[in-house]
Short mmCIF file of N, CA and C in Angstrom, two decimals:
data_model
loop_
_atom_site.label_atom_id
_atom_site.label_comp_id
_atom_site.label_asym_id
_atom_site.label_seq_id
_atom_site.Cartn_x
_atom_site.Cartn_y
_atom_site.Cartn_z
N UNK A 1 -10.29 5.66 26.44
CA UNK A 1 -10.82 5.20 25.17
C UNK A 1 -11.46 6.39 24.45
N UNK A 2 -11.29 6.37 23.34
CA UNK A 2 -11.63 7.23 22.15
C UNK A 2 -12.45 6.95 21.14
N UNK A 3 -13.58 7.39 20.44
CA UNK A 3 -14.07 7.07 19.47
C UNK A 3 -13.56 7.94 18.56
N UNK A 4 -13.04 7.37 17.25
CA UNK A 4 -12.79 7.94 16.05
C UNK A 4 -13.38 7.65 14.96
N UNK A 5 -13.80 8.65 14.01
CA UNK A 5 -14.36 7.81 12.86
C UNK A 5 -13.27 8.48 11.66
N UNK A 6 -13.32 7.32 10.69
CA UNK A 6 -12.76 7.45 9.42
C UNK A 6 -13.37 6.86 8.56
N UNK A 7 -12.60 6.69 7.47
CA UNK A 7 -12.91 6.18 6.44
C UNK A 7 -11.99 4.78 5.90
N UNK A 8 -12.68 3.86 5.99
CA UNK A 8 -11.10 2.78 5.79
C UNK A 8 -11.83 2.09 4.30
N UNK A 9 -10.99 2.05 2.93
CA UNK A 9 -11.71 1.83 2.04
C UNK A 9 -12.56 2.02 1.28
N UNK A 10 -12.69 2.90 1.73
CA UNK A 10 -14.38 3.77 0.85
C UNK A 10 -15.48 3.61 2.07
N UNK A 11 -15.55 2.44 3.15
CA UNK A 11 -16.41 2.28 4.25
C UNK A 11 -16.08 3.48 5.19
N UNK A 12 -16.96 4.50 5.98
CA UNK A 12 -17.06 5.29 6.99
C UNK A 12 -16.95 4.55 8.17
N UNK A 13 -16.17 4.28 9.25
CA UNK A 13 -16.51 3.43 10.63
C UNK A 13 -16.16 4.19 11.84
N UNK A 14 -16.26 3.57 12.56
CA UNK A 14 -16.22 4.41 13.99
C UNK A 14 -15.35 3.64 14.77
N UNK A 15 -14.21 3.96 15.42
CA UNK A 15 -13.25 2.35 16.17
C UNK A 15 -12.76 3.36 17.75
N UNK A 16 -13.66 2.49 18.35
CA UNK A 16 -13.34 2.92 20.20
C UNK A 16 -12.13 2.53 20.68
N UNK A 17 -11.42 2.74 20.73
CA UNK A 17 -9.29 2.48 21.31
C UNK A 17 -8.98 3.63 21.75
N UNK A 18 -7.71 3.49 22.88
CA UNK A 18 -7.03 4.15 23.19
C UNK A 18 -6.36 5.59 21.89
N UNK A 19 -6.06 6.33 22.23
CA UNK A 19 -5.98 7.14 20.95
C UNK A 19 -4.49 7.40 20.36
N UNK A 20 -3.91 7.16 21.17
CA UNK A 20 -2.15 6.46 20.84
C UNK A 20 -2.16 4.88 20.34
N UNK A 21 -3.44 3.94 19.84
CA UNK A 21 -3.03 3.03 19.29
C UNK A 21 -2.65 2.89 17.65
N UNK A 22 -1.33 2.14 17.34
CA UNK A 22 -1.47 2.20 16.19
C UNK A 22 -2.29 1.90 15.50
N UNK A 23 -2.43 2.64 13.94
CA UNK A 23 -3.29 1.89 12.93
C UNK A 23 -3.42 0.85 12.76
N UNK A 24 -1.79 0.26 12.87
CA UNK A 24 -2.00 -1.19 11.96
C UNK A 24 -2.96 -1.96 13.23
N UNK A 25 -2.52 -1.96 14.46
CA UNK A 25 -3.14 -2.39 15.25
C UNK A 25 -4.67 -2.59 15.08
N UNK A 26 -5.14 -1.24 14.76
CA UNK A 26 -6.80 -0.90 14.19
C UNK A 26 -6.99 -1.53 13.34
N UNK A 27 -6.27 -1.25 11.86
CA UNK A 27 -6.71 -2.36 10.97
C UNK A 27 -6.44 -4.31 10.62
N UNK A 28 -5.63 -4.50 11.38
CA UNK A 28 -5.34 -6.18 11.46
C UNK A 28 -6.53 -6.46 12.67
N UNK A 29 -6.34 -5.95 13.80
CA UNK A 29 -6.99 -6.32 15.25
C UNK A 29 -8.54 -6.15 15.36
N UNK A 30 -8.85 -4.79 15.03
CA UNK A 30 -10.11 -4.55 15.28
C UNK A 30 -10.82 -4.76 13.94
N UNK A 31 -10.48 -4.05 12.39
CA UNK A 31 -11.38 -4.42 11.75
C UNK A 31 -11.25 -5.78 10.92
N UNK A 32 -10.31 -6.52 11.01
CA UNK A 32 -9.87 -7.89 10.36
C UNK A 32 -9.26 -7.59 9.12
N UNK A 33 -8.79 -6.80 8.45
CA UNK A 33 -8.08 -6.43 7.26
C UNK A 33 -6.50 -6.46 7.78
N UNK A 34 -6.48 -7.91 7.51
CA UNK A 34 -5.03 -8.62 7.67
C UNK A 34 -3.77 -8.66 6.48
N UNK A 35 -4.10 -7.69 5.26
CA UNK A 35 -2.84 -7.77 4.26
C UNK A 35 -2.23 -6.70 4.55
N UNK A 36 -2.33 -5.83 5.43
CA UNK A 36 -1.40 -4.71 6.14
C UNK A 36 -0.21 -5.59 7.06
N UNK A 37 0.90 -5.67 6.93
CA UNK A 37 1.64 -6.73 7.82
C UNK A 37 2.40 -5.78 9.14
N UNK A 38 2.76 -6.45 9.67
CA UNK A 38 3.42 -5.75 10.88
C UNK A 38 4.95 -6.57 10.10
N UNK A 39 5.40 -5.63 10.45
CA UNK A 39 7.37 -6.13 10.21
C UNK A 39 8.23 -5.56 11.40
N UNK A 40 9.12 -4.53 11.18
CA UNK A 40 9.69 -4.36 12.15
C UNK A 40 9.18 -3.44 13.40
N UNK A 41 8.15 -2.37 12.62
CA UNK A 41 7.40 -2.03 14.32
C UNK A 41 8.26 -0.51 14.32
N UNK A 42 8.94 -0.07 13.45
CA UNK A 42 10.02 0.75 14.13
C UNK A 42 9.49 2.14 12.80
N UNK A 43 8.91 1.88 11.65
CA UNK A 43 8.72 2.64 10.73
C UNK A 43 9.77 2.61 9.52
N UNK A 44 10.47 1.24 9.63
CA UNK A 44 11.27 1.22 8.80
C UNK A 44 11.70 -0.17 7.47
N UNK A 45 10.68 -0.73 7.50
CA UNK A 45 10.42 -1.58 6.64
C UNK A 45 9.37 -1.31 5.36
N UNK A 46 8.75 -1.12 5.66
CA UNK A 46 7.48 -0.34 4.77
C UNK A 46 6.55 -1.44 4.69
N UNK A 47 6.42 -2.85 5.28
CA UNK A 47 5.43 -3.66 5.61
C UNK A 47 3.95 -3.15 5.89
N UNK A 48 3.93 -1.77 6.69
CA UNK A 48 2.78 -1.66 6.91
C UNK A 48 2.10 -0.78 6.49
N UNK A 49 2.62 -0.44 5.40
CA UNK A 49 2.33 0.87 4.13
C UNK A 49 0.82 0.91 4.18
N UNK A 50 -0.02 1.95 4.35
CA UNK A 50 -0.99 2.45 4.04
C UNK A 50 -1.59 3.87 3.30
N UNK A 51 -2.31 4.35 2.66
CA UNK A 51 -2.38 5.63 1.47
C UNK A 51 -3.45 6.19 3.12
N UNK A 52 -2.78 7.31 3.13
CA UNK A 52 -3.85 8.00 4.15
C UNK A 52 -4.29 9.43 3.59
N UNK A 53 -5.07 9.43 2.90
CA UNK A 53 -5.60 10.48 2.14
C UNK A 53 -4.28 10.55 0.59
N UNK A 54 -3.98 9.54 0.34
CA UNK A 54 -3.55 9.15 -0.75
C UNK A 54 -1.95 9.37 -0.52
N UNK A 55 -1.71 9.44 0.13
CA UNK A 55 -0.28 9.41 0.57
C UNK A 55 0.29 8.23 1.20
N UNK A 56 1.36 7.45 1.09
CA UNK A 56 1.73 6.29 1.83
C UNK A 56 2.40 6.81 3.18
N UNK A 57 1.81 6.17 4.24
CA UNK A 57 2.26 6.32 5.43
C UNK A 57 2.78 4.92 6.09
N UNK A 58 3.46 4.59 7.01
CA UNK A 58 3.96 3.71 7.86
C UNK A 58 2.72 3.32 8.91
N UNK A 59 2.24 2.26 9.20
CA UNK A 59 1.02 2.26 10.11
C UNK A 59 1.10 2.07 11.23
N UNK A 60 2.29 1.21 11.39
CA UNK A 60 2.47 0.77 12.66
C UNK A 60 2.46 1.61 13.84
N UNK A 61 3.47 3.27 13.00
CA UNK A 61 3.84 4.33 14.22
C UNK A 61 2.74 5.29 14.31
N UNK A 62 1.76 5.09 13.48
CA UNK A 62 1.06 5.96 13.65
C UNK A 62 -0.38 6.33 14.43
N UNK A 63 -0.93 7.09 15.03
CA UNK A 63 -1.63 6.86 15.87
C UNK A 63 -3.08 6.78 15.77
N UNK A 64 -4.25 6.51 16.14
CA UNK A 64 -4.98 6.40 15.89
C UNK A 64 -5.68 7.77 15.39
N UNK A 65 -5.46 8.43 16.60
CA UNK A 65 -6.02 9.58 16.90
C UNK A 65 -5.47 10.44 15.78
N UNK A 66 -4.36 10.12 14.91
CA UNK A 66 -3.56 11.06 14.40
C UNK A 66 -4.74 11.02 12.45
N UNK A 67 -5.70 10.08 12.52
CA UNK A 67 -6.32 9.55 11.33
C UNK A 67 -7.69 10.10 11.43
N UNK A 68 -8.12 10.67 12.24
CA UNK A 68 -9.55 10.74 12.39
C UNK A 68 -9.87 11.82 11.36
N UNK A 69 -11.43 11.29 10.90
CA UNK A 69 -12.16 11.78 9.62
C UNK A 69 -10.80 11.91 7.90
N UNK A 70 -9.90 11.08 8.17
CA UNK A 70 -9.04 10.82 7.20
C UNK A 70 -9.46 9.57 6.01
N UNK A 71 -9.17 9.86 5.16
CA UNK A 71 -9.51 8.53 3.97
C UNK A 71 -8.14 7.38 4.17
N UNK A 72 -8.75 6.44 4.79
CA UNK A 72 -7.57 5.01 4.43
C UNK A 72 -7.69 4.01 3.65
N UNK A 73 -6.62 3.86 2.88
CA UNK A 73 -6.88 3.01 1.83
C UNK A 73 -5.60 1.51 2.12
N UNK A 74 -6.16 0.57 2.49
CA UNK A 74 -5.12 -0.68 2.63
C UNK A 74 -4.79 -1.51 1.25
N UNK A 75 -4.53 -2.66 1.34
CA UNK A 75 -4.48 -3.35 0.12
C UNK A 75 -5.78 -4.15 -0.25
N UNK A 76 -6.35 -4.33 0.91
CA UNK A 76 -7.42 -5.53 0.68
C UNK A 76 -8.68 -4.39 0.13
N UNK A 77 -8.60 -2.55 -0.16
CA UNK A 77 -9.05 -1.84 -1.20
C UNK A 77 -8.84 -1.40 -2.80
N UNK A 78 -7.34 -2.23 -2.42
CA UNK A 78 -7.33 -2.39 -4.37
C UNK A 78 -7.54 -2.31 -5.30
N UNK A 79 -7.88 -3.93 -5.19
CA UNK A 79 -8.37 -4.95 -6.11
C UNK A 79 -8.75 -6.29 -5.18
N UNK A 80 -9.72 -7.19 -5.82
CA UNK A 80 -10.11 -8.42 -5.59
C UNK A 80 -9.73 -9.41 -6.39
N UNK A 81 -9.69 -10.56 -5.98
CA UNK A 81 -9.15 -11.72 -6.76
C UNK A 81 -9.59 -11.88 -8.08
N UNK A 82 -11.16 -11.55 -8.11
CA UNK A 82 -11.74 -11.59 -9.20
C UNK A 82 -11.81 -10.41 -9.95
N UNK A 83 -11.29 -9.14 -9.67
CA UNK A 83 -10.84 -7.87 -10.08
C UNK A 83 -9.57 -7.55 -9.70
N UNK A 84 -8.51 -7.79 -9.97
CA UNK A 84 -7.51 -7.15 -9.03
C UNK A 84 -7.07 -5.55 -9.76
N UNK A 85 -6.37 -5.15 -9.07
CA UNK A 85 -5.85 -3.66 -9.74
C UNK A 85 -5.06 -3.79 -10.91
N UNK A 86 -4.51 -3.32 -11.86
CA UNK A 86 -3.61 -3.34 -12.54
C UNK A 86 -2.44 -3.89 -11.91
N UNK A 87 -1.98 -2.97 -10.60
CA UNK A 87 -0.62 -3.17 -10.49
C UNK A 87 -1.03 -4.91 -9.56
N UNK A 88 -1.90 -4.93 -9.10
CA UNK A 88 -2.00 -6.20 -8.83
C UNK A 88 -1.38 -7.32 -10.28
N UNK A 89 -2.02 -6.80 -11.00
CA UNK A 89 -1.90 -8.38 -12.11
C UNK A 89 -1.09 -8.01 -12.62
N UNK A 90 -0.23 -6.72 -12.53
CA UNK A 90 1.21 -6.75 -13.26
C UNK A 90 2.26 -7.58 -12.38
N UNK A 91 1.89 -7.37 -10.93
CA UNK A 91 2.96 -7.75 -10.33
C UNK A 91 2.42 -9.48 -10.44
N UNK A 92 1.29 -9.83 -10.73
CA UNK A 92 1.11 -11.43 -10.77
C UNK A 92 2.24 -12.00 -11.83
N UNK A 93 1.61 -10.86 -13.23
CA UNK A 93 2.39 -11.48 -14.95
C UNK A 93 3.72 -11.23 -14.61
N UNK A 94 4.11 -10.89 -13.59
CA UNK A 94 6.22 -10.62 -13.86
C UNK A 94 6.77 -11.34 -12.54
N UNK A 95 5.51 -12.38 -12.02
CA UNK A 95 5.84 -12.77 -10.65
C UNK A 95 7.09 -12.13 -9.48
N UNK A 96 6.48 -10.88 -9.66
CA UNK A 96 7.40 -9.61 -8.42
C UNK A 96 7.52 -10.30 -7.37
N UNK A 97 6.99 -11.33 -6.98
CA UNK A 97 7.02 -11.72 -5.56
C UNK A 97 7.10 -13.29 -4.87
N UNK A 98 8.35 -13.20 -4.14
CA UNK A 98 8.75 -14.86 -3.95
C UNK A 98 7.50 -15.00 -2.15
N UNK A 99 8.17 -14.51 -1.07
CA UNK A 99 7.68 -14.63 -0.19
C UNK A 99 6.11 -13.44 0.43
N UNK A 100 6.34 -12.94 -0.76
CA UNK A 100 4.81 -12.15 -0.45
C UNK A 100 4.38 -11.20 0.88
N UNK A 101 5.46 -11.38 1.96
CA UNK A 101 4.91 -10.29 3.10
C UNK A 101 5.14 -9.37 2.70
N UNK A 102 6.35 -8.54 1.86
CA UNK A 102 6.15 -6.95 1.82
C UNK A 102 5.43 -6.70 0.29
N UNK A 103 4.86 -7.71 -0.45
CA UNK A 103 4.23 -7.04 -1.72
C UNK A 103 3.16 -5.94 -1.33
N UNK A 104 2.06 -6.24 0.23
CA UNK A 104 0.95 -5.49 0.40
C UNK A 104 1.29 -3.54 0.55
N UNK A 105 3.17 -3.42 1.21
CA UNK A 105 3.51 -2.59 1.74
C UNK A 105 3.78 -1.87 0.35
N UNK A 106 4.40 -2.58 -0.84
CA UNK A 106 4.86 -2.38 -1.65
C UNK A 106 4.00 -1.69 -3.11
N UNK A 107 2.89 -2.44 -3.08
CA UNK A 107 1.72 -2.09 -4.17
C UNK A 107 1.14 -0.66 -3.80
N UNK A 108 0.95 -0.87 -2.32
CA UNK A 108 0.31 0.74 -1.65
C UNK A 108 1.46 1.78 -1.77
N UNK A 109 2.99 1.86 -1.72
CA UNK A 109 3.68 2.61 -2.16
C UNK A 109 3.43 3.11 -3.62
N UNK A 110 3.62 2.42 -4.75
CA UNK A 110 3.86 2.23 -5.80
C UNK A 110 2.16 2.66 -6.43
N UNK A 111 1.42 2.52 -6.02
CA UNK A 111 -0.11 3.18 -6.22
C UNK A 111 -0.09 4.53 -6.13
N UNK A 112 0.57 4.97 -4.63
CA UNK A 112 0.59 6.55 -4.75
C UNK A 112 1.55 7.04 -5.68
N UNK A 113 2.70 6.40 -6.08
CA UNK A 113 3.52 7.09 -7.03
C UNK A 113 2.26 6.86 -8.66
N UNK A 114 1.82 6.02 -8.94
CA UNK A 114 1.28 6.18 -10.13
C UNK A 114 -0.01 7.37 -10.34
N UNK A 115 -0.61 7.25 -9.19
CA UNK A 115 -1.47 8.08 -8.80
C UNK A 115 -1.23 9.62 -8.97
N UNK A 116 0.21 10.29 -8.77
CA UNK A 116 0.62 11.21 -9.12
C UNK A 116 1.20 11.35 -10.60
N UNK A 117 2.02 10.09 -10.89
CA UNK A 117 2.95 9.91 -12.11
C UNK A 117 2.52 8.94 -12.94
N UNK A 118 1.75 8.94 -14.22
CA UNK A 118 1.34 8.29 -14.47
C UNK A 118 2.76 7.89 -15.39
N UNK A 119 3.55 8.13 -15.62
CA UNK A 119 4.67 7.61 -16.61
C UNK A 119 5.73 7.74 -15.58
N UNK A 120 6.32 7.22 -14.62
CA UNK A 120 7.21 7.29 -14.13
C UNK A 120 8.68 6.39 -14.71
N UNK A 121 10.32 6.70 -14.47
CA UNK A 121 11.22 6.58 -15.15
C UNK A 121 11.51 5.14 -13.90
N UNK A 122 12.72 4.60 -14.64
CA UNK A 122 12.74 3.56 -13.63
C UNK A 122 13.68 4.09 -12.04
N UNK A 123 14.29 5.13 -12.44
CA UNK A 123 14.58 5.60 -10.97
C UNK A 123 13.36 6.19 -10.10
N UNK A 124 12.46 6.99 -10.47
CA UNK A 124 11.24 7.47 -9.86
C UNK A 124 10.43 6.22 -9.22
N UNK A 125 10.78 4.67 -9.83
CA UNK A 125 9.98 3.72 -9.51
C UNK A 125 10.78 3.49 -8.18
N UNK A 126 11.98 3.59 -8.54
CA UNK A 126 12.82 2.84 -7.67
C UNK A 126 13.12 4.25 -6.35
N UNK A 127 13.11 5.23 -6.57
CA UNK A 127 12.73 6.01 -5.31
C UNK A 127 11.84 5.92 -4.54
N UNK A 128 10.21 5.84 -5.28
CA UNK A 128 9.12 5.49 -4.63
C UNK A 128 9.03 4.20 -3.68
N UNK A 129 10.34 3.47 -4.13
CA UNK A 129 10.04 2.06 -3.08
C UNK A 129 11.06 2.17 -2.39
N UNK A 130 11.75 3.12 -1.99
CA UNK A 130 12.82 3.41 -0.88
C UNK A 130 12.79 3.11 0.43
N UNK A 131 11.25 2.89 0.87
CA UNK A 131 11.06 2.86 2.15
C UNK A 131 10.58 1.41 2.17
N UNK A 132 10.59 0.51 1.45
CA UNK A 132 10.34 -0.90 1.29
C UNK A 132 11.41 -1.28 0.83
N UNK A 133 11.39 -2.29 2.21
CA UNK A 133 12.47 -3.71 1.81
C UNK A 133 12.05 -4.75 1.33
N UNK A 134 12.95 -5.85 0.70
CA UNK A 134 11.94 -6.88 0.26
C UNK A 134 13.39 -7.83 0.31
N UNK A 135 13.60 -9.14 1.25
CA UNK A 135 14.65 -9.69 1.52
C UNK A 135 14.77 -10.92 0.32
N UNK A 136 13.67 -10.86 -0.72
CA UNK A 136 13.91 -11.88 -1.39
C UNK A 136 14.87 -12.08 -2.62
N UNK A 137 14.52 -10.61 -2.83
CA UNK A 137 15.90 -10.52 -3.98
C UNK A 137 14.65 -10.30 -5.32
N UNK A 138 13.76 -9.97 -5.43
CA UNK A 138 12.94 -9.53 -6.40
C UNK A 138 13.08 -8.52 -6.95
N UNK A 139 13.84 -7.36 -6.68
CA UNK A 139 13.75 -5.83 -7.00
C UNK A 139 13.91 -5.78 -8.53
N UNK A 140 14.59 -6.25 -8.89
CA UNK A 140 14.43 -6.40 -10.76
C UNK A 140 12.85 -6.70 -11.08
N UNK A 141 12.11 -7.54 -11.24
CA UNK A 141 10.89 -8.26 -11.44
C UNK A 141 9.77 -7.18 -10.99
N UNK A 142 10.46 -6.60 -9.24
CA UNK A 142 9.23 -5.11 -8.92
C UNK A 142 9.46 -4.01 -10.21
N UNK A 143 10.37 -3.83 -10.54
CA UNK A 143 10.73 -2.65 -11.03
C UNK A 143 9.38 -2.91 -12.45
N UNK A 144 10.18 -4.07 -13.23
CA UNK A 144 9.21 -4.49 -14.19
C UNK A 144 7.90 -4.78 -14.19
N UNK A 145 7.34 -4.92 -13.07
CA UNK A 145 6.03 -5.04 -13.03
C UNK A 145 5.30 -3.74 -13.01
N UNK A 146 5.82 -2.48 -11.65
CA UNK A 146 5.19 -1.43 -11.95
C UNK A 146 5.35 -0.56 -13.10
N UNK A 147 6.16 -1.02 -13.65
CA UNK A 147 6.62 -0.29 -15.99
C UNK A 147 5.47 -0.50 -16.02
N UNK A 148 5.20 -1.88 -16.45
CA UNK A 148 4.13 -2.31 -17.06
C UNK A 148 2.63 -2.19 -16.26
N UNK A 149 2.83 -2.17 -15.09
CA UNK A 149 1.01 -1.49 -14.88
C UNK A 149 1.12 -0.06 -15.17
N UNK A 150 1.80 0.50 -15.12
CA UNK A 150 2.30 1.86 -15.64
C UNK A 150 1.61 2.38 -16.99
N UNK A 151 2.33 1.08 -17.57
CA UNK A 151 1.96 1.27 -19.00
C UNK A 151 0.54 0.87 -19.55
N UNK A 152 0.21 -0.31 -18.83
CA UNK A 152 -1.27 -0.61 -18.70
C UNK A 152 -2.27 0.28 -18.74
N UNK A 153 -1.89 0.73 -17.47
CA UNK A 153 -3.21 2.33 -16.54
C UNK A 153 -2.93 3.44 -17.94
N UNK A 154 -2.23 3.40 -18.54
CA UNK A 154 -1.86 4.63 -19.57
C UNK A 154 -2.66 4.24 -20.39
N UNK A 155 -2.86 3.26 -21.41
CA UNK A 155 -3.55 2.18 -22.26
C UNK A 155 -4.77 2.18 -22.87
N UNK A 156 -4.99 1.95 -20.72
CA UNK A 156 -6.25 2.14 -20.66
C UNK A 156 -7.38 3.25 -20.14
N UNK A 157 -6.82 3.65 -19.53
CA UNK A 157 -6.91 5.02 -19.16
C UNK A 157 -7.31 4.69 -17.99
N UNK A 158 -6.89 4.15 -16.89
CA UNK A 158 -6.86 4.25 -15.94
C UNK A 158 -6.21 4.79 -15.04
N UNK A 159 -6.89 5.80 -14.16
CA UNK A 159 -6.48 6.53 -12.78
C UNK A 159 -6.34 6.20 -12.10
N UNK A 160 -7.18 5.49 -11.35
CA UNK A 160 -6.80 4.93 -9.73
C UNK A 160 -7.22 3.63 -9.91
#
């Protein structure tokens, strides 16, 4: 067992595990931040998308030990129901999402691309979500939603 500390959300914590456990493991199991999903386990769904020092990473494969004194940012750091992010309420107004497990993987992709690009083209959108699947058949509706928080965050002048 290992103590590591990071940063999950803007909160500093400390999480005692083995040091080969995955993140997602850390964040569903130990700290209760359950909109990180587990999908296939293999690094190839993008279900368990997390910004690790503002970059989207895969969580599942990654190790605990491999995060320490790192900034993590999940979905349930966003936005709130009663605040959500932009790309949150864009993807509400263009209803991007039928079955909802990979939207959490999907918003945290699509955050770091805006985060760099604040005007991105619709292929740049659609590269950025390369590593997310989404079996419902939404990919038209994603595309349109992150335009428009796109265009929103521009608007208004919002960064992150």
């Amino acid at each position: 067992m290992e103590t590591v500390s990071l940063s999950v959300n803007g909160s500093k914590i400390d999480v005692t595990a083995d040091a080969d456990t995955p993140l997602l493991d850390i964040l569903r199991n130990h700290l209760g931040l359950l909109g990180t999903k587990f999908g296939c386990g293999l690094e190839q769904c993008g279900c368990c998308m997390v910004l690790v020092d503002g970059r989207p990473e895969k969580s599942c494969g990654k190790a605990l030990s491999t995060v320490a004194g790192r900034e993590i940012l999940t979905i349930e750091g966003l936005g709130t129901p009663d605040r959500p992010h932009p790309l949150q309420q864009a993807f509400l107004d263009e209803q991007a999402g039928q079955c909802g497990y990979c939207l959490a993987g999907i918003l945290i992709s699509v955050k770091a691309l805006l985060d760099h690009n604040p005007s991105p083209s619709r292929r740049e959108i659609a590269e950025a979500l390369d590593d997310n699947i989404c079996r419902c058949g939404s990919h038209h509706r994603i595309l349109r939603a992150v335009a428009l928080a796109a265009e929103r965050m521009r608007e208004e002048g919002v960064s992150r």
